[in-house]
PDB file of C-alpha atoms in Angstrom:
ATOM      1  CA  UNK A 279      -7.907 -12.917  11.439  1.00 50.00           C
ATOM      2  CA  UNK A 280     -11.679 -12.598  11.503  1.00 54.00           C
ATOM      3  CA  UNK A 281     -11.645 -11.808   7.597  1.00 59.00           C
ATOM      4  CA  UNK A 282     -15.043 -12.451   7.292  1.00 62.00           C
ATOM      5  CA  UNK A 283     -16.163  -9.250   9.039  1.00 68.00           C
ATOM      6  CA  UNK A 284     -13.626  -7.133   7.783  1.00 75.00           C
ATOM      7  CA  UNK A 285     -14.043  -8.056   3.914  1.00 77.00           C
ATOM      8  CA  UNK A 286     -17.654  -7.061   3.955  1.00 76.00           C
ATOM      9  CA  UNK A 287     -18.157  -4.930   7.135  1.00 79.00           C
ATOM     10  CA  UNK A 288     -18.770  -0.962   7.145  1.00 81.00           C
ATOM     11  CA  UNK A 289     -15.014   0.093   7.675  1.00 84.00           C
ATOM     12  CA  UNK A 290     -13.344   0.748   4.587  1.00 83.00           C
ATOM     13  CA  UNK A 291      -9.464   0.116   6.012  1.00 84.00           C
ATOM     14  CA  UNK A 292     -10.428  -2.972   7.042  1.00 83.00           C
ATOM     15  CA  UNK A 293     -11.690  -4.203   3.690  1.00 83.00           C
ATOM     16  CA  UNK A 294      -8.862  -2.820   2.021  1.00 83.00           C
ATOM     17  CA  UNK A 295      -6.794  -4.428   4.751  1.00 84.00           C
ATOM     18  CA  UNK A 296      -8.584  -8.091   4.030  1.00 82.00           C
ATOM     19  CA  UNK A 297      -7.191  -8.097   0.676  1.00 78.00           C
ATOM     20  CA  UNK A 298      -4.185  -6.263   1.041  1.00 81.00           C
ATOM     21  CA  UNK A 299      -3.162  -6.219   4.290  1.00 82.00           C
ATOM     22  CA  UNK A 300       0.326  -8.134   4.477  1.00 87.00           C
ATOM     23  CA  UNK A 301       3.587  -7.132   3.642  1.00 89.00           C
ATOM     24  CA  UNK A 302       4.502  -9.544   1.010  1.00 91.00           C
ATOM     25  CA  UNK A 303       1.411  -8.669  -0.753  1.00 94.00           C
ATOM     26  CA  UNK A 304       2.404  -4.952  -1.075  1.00 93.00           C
ATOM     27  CA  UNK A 305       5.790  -5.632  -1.693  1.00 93.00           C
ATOM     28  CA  UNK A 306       5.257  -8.066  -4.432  1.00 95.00           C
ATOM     29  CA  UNK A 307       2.442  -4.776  -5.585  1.00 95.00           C
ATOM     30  CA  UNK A 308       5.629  -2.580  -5.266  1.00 92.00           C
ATOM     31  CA  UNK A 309       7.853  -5.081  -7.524  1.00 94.00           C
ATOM     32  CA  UNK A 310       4.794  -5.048  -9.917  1.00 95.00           C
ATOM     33  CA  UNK A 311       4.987  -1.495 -10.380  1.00 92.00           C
ATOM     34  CA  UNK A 312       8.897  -1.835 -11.309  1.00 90.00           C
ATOM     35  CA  UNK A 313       7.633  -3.950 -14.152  1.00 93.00           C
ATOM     36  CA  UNK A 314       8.415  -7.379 -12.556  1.00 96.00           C
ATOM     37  CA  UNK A 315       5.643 -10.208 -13.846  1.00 97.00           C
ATOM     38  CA  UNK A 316       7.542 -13.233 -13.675  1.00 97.00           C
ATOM     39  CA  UNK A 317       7.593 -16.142 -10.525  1.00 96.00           C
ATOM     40  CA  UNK A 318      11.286 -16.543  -9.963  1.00 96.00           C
ATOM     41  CA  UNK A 319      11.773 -12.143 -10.554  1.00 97.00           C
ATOM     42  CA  UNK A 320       9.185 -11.741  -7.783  1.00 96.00           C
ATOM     43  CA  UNK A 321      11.325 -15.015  -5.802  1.00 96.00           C
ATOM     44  CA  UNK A 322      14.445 -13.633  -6.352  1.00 95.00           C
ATOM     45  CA  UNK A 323      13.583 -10.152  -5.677  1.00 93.00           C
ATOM     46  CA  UNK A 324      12.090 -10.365  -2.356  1.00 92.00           C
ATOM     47  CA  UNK A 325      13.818 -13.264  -1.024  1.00 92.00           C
ATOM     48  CA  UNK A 326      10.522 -15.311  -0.479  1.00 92.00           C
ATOM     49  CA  UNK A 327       9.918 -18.613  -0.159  1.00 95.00           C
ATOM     50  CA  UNK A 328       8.010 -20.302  -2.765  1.00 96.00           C
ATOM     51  CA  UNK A 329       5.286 -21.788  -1.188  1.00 96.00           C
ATOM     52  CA  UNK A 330       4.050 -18.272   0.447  1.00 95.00           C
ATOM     53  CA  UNK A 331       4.704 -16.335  -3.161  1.00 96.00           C
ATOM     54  CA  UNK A 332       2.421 -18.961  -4.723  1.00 96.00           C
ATOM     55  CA  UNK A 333      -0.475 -18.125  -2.376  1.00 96.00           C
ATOM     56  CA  UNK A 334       0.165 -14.686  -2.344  1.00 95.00           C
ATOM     57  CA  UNK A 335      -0.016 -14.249  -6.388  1.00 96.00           C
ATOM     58  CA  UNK A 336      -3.177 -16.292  -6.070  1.00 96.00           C
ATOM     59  CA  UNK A 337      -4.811 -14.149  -3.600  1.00 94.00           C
ATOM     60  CA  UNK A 338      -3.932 -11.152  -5.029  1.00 95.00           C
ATOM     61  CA  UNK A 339      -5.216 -12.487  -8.853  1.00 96.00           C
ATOM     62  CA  UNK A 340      -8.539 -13.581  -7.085  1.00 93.00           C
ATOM     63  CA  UNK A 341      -8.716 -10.240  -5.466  1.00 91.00           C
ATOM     64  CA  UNK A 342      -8.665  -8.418  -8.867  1.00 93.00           C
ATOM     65  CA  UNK A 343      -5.327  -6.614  -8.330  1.00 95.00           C
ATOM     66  CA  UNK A 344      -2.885  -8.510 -10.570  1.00 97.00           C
ATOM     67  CA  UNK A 345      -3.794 -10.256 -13.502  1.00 98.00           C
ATOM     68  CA  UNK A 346      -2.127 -13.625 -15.044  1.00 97.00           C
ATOM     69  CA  UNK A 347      -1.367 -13.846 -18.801  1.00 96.00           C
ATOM     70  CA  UNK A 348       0.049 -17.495 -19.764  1.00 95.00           C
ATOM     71  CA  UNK A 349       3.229 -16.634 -21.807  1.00 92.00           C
ATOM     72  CA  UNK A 350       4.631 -20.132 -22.554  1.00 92.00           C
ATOM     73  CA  UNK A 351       3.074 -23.282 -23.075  1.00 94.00           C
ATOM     74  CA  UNK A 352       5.898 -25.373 -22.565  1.00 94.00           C
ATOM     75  CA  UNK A 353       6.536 -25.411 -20.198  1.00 93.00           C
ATOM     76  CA  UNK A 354       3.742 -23.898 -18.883  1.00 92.00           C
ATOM     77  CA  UNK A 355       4.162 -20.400 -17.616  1.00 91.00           C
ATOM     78  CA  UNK A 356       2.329 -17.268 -16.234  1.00 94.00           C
ATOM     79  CA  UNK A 357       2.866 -13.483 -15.867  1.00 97.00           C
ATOM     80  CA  UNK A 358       1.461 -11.422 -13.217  1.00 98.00           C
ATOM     81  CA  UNK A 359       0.249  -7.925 -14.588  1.00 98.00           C
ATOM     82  CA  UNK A 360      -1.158  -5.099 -12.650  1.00 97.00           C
ATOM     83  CA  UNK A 361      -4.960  -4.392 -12.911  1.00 97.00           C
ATOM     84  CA  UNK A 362      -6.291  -0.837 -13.210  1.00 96.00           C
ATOM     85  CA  UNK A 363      -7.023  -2.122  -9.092  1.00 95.00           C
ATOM     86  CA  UNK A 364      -3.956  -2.828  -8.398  1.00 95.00           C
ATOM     87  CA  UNK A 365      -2.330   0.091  -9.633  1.00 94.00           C
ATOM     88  CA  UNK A 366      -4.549   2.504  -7.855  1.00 93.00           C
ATOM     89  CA  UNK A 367      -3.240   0.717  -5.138  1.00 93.00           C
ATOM     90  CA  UNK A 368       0.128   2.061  -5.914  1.00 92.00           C
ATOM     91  CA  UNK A 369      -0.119   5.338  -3.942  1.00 93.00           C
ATOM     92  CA  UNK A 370      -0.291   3.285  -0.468  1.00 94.00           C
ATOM     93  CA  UNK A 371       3.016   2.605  -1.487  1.00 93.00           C
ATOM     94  CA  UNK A 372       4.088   6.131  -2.089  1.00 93.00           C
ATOM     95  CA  UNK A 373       2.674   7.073   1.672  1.00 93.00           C
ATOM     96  CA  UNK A 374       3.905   4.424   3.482  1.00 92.00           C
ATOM     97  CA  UNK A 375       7.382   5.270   1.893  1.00 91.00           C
ATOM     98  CA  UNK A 376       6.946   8.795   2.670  1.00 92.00           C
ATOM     99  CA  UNK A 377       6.682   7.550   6.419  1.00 91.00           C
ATOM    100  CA  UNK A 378       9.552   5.809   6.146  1.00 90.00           C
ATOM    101  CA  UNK A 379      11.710   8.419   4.751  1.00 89.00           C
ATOM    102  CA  UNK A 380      10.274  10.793   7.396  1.00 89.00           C
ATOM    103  CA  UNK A 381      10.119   7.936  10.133  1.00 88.00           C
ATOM    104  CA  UNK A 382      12.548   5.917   9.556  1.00 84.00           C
ATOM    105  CA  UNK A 383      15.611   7.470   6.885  1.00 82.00           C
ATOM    106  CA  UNK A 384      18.917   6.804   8.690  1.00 81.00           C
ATOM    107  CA  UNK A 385      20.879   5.815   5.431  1.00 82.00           C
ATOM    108  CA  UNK A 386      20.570   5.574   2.074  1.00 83.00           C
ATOM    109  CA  UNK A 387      17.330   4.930  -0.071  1.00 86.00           C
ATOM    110  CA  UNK A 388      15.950   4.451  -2.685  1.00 88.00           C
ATOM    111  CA  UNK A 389      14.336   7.799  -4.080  1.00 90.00           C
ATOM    112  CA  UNK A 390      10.954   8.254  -6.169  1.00 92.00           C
ATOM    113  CA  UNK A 391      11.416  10.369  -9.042  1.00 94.00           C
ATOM    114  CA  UNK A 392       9.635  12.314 -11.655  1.00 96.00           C
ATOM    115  CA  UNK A 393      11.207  10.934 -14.781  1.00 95.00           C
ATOM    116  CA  UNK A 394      10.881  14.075 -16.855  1.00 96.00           C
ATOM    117  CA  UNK A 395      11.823  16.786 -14.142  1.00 95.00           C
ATOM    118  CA  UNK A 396      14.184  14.579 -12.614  1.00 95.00           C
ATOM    119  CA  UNK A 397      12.708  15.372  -8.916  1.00 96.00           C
ATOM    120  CA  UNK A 398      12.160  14.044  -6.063  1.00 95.00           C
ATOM    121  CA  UNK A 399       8.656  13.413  -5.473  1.00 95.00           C
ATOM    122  CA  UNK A 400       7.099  15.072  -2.499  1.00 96.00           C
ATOM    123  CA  UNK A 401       3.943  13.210  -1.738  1.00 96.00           C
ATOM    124  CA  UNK A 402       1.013  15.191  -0.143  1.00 96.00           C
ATOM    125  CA  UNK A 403      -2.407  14.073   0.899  1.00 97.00           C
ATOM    126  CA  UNK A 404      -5.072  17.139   0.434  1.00 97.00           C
ATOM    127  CA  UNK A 405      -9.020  16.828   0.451  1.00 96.00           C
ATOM    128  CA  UNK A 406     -10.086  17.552  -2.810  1.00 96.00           C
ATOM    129  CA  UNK A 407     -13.387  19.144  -1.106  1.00 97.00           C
ATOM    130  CA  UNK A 408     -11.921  21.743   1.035  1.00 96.00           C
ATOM    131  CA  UNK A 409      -8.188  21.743  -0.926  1.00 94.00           C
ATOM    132  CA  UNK A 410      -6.681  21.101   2.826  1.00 96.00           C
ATOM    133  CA  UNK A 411      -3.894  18.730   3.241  1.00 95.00           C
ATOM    134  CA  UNK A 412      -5.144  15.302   5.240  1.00 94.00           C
ATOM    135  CA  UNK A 413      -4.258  16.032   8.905  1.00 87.00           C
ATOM    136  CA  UNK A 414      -4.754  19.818   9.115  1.00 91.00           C
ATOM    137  CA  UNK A 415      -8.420  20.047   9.490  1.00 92.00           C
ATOM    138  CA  UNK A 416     -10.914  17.522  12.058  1.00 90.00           C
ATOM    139  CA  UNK A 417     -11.930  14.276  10.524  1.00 90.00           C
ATOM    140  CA  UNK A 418     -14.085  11.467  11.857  1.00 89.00           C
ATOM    141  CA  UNK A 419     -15.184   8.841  10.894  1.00 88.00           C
ATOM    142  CA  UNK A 420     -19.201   8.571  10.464  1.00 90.00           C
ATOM    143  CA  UNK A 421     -20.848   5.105  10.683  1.00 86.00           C
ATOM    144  CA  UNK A 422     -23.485   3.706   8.359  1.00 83.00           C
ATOM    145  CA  UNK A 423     -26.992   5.274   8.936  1.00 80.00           C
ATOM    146  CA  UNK A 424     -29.458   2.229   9.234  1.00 67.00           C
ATOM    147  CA  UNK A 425     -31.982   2.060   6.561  1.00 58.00           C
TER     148      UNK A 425
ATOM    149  CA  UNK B 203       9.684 -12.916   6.681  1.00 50.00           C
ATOM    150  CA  UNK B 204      13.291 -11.724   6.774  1.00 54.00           C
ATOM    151  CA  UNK B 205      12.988  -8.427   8.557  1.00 59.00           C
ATOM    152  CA  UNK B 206      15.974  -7.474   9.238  1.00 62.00           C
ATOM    153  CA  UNK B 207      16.793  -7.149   5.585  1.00 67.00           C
ATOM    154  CA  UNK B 208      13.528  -4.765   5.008  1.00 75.00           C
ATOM    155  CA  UNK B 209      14.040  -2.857   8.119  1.00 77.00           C
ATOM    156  CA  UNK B 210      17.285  -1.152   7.220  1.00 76.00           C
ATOM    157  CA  UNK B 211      17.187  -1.834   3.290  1.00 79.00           C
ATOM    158  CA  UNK B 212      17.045   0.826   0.721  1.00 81.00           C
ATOM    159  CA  UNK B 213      13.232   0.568  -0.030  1.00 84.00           C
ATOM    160  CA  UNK B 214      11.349   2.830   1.815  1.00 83.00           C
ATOM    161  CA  UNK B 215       8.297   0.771   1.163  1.00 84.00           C
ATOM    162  CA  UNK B 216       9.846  -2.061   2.894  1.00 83.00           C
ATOM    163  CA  UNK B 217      10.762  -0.376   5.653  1.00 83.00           C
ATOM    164  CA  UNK B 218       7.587   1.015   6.531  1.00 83.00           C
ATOM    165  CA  UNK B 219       6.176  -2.284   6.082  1.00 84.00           C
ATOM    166  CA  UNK B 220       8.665  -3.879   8.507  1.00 82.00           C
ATOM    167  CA  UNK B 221       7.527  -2.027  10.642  1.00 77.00           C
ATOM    168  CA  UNK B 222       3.557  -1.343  10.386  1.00 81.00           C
ATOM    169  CA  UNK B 223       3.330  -4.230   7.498  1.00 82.00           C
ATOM    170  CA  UNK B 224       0.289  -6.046   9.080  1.00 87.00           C
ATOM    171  CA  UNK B 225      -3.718  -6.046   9.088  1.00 89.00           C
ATOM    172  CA  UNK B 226      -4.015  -6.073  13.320  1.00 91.00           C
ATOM    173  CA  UNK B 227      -0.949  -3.040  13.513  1.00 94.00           C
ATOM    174  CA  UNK B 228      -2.889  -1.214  10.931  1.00 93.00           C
ATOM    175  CA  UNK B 229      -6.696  -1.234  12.857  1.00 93.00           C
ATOM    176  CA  UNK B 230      -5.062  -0.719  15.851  1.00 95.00           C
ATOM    177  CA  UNK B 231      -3.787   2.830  14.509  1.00 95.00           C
ATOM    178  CA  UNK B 232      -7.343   3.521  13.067  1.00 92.00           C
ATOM    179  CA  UNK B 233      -9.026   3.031  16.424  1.00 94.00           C
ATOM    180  CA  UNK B 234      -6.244   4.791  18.107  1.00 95.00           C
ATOM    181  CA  UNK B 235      -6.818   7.439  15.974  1.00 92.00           C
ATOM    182  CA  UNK B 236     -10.901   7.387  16.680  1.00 90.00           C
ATOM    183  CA  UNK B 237      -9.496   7.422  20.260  1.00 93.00           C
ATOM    184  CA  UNK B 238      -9.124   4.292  21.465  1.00 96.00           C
ATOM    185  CA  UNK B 239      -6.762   3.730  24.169  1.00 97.00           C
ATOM    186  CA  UNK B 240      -6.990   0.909  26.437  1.00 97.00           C
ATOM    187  CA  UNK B 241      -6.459  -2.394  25.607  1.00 96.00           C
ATOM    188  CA  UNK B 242     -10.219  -3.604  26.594  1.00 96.00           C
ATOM    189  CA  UNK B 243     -11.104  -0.996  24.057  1.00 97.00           C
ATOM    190  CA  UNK B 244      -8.901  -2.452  21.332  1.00 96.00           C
ATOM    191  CA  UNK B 245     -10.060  -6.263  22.145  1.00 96.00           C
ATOM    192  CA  UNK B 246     -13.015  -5.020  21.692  1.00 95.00           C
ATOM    193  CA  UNK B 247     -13.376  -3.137  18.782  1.00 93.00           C
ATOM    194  CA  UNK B 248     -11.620  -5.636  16.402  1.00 92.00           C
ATOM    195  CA  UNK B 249     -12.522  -9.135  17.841  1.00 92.00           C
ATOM    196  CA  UNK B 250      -8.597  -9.924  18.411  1.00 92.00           C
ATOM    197  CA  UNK B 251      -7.061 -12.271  20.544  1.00 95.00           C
ATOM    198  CA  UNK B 252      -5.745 -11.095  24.132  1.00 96.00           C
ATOM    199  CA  UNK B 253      -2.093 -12.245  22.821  1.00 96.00           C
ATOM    200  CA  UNK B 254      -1.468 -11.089  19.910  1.00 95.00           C
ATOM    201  CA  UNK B 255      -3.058  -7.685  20.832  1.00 96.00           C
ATOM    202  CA  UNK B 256      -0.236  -7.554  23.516  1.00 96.00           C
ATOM    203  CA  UNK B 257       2.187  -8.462  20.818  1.00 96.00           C
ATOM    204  CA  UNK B 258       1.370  -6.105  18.645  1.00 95.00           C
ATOM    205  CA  UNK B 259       0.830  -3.196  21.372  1.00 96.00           C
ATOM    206  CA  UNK B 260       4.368  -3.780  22.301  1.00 96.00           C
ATOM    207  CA  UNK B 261       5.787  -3.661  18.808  1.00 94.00           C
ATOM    208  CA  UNK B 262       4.043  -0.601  17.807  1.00 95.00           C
ATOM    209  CA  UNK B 263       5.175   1.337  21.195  1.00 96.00           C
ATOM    210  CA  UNK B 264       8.810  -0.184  20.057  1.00 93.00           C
ATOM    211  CA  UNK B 265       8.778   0.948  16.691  1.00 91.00           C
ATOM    212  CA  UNK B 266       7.411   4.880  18.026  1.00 93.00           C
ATOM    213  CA  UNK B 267       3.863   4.893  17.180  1.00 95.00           C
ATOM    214  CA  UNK B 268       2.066   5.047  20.157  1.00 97.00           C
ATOM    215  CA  UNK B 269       3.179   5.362  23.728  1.00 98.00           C
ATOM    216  CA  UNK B 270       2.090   4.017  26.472  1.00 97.00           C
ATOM    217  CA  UNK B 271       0.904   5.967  29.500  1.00 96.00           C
ATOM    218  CA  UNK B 272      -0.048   4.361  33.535  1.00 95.00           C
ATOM    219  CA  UNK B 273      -3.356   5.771  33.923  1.00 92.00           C
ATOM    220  CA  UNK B 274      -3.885   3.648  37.134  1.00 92.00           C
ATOM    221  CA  UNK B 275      -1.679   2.134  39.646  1.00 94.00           C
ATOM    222  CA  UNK B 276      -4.304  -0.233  41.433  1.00 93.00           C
ATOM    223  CA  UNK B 277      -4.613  -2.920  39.521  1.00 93.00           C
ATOM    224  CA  UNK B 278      -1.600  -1.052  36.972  1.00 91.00           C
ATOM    225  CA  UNK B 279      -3.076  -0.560  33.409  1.00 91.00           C
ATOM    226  CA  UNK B 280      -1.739   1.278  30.448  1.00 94.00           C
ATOM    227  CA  UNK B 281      -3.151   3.357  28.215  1.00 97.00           C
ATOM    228  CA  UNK B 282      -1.509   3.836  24.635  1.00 98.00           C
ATOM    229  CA  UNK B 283      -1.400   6.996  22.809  1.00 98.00           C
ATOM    230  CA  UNK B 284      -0.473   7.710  19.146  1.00 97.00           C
ATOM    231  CA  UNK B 285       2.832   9.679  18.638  1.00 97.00           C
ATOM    232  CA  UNK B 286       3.720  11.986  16.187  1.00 96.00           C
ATOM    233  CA  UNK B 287       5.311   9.318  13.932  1.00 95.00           C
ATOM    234  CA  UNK B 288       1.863   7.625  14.729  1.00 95.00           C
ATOM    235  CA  UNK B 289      -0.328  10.202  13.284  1.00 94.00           C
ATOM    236  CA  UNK B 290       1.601  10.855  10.587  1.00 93.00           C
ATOM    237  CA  UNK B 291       0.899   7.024   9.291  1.00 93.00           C
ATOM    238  CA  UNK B 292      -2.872   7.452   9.000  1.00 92.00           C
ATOM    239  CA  UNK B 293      -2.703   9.323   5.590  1.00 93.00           C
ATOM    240  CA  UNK B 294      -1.519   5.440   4.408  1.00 94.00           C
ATOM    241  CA  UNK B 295      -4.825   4.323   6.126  1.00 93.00           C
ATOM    242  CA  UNK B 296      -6.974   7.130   4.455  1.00 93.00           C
ATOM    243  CA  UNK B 297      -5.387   5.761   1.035  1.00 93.00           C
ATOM    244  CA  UNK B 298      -6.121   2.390   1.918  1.00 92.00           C
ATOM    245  CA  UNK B 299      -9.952   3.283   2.424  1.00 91.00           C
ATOM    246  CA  UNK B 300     -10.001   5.301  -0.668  1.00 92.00           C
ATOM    247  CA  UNK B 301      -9.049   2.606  -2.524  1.00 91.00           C
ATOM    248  CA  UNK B 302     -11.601  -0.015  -0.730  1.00 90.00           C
ATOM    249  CA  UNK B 303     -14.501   2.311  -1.285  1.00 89.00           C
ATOM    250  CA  UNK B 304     -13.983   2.463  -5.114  1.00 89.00           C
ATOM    251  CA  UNK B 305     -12.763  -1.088  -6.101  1.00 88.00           C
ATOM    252  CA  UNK B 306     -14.766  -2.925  -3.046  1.00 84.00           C
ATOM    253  CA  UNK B 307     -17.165  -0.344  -2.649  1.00 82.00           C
ATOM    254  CA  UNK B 308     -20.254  -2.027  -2.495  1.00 81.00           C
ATOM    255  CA  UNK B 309     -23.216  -2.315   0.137  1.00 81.00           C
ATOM    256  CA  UNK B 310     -22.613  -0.085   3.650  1.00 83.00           C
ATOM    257  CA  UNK B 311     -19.664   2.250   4.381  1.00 86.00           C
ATOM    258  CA  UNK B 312     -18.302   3.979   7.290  1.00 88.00           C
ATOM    259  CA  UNK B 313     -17.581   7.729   5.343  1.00 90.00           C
ATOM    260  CA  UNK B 314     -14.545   9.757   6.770  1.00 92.00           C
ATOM    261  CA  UNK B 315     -16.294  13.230   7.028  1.00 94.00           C
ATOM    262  CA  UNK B 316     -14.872  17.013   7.622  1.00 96.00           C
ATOM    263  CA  UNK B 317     -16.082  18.298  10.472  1.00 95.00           C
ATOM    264  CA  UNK B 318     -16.484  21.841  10.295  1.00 96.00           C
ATOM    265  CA  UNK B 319     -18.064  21.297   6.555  1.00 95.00           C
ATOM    266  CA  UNK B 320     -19.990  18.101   6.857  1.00 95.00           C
ATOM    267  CA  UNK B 321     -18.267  16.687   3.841  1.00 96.00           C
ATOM    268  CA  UNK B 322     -16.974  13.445   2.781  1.00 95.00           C
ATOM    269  CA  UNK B 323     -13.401  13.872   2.451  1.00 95.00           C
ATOM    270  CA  UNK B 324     -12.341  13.099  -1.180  1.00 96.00           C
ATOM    271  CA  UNK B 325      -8.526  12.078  -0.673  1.00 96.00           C
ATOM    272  CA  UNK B 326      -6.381  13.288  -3.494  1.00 96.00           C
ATOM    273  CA  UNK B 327      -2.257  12.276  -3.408  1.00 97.00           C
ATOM    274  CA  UNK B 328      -0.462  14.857  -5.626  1.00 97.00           C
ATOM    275  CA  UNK B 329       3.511  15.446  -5.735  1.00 96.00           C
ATOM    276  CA  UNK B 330       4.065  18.796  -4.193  1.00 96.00           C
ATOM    277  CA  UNK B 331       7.029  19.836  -6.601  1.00 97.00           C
ATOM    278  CA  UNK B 332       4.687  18.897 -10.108  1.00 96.00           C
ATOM    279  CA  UNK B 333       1.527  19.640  -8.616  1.00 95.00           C
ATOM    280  CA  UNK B 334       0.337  16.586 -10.605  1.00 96.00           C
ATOM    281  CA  UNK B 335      -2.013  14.038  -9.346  1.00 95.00           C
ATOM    282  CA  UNK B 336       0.567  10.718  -8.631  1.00 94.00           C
ATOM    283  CA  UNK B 337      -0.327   8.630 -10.780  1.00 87.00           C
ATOM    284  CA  UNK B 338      -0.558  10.649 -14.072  1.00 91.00           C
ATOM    285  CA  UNK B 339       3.008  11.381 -14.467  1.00 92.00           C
ATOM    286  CA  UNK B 340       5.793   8.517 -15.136  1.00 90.00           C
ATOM    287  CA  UNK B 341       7.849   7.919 -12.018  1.00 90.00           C
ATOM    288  CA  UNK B 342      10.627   5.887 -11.118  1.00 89.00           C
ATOM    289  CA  UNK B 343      12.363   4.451  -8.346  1.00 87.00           C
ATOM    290  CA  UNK B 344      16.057   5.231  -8.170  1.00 90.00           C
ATOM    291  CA  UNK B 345      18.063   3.051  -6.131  1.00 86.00           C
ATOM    292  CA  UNK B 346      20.872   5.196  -3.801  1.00 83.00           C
ATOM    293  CA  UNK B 347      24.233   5.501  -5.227  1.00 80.00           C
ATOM    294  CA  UNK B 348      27.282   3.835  -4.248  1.00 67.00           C
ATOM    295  CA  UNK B 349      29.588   6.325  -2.402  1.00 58.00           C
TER     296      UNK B 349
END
């Protein structure tokens, strides 16, 4: 992929997308957010092979959404944290799940929850602006103006 | 990546990500939903090879996100159109940009803009049952009981 272009070009999704835009990066975001840190949690829990998990930590460190705290010295060993960045990534999560469930829910799933209600939370998208939810109201996108 | 686990798992996030977990199947829906259609149009737009454009047309048309429509018998050409279940994946693209714009925010950006009031959409994800802002409120994923 042309990742030059995208990392520093006018769109907005596609910058986003140049750091973040595979699924074992988001997952290993997801497993983050469940409090994983560790190498062989993030291994074991996505079933990944090694060499792949290595460069995805690495890229996602570089990119400023995890950050790695040496724990042990010997041996030497590293935990992966989430970065205010990365966790405002976290609601990506929450709408591609909601797409899922919507899309895709033949079976059962896994269910987020508000831990003090005890609900199921119902993700919705609104424009703070006009209080709309995303999708109800024309949007476009509007280029750049040149200086 | 094993697939086959994530597509019918009991993450949500991974099945949406089997699914639409890539860079090229994510542009493709953004330009689709700036209405592109064609596959010139595509190529085009996001400098990507001829083959894996086809690949990833197909697998997006598989999975019910766009459909494709013969617009023209002589030569035969296609054009693809998003779906429901297509449209209802760009709020994961508006929270992708969201998050570019503030953590990799700097020089030019293309602005997503309401029409009818001229204003720059500020995207806000809140859980519908709390009314809380996600993010501000302790969740938890709760994996689905055994029957």
């Amino acid at each position: 992929m042309d990742t030059e272009n995208f990392v520093s070009g006018p769109c907005p999704v596609a910058r986003g997308l140049a750091r973040v835009g595979d699924a074992w990066s988001m997952l290993i975001l997801r497993d983050a957010s469940q409090g994983l840190t560790r190498f062989d949690q993030f291994r074991k829990s996505l079933g990944i092979a090694p060499t792949i998990l290595t460069r995805r930590l690495a890229a996602l460190t570089e990119d400023g959404l995890l950050e790695k705290r040496r724990y042990s010295d010997h041996p030497p060993r590293d935990e992966y944290i989430l970065t205010p960045a990365g966790r405002d990534f976290l609601p990506v999560l929450v709408m591609i799940a909601h797409w899922a469930r919507r899309h895709h829910g033949e079976g059962k799933m896994t269910r987020l929850v508000d831990v003090e209600q005890g609900t199921d939370v119902q993700p919705l998208l609104v424009d703070a602006v006009t209080g709309a939810e995303i999708g109800t109201r024309p949007l476009t996108m509007v280029p750049p103006t040149a200086d």
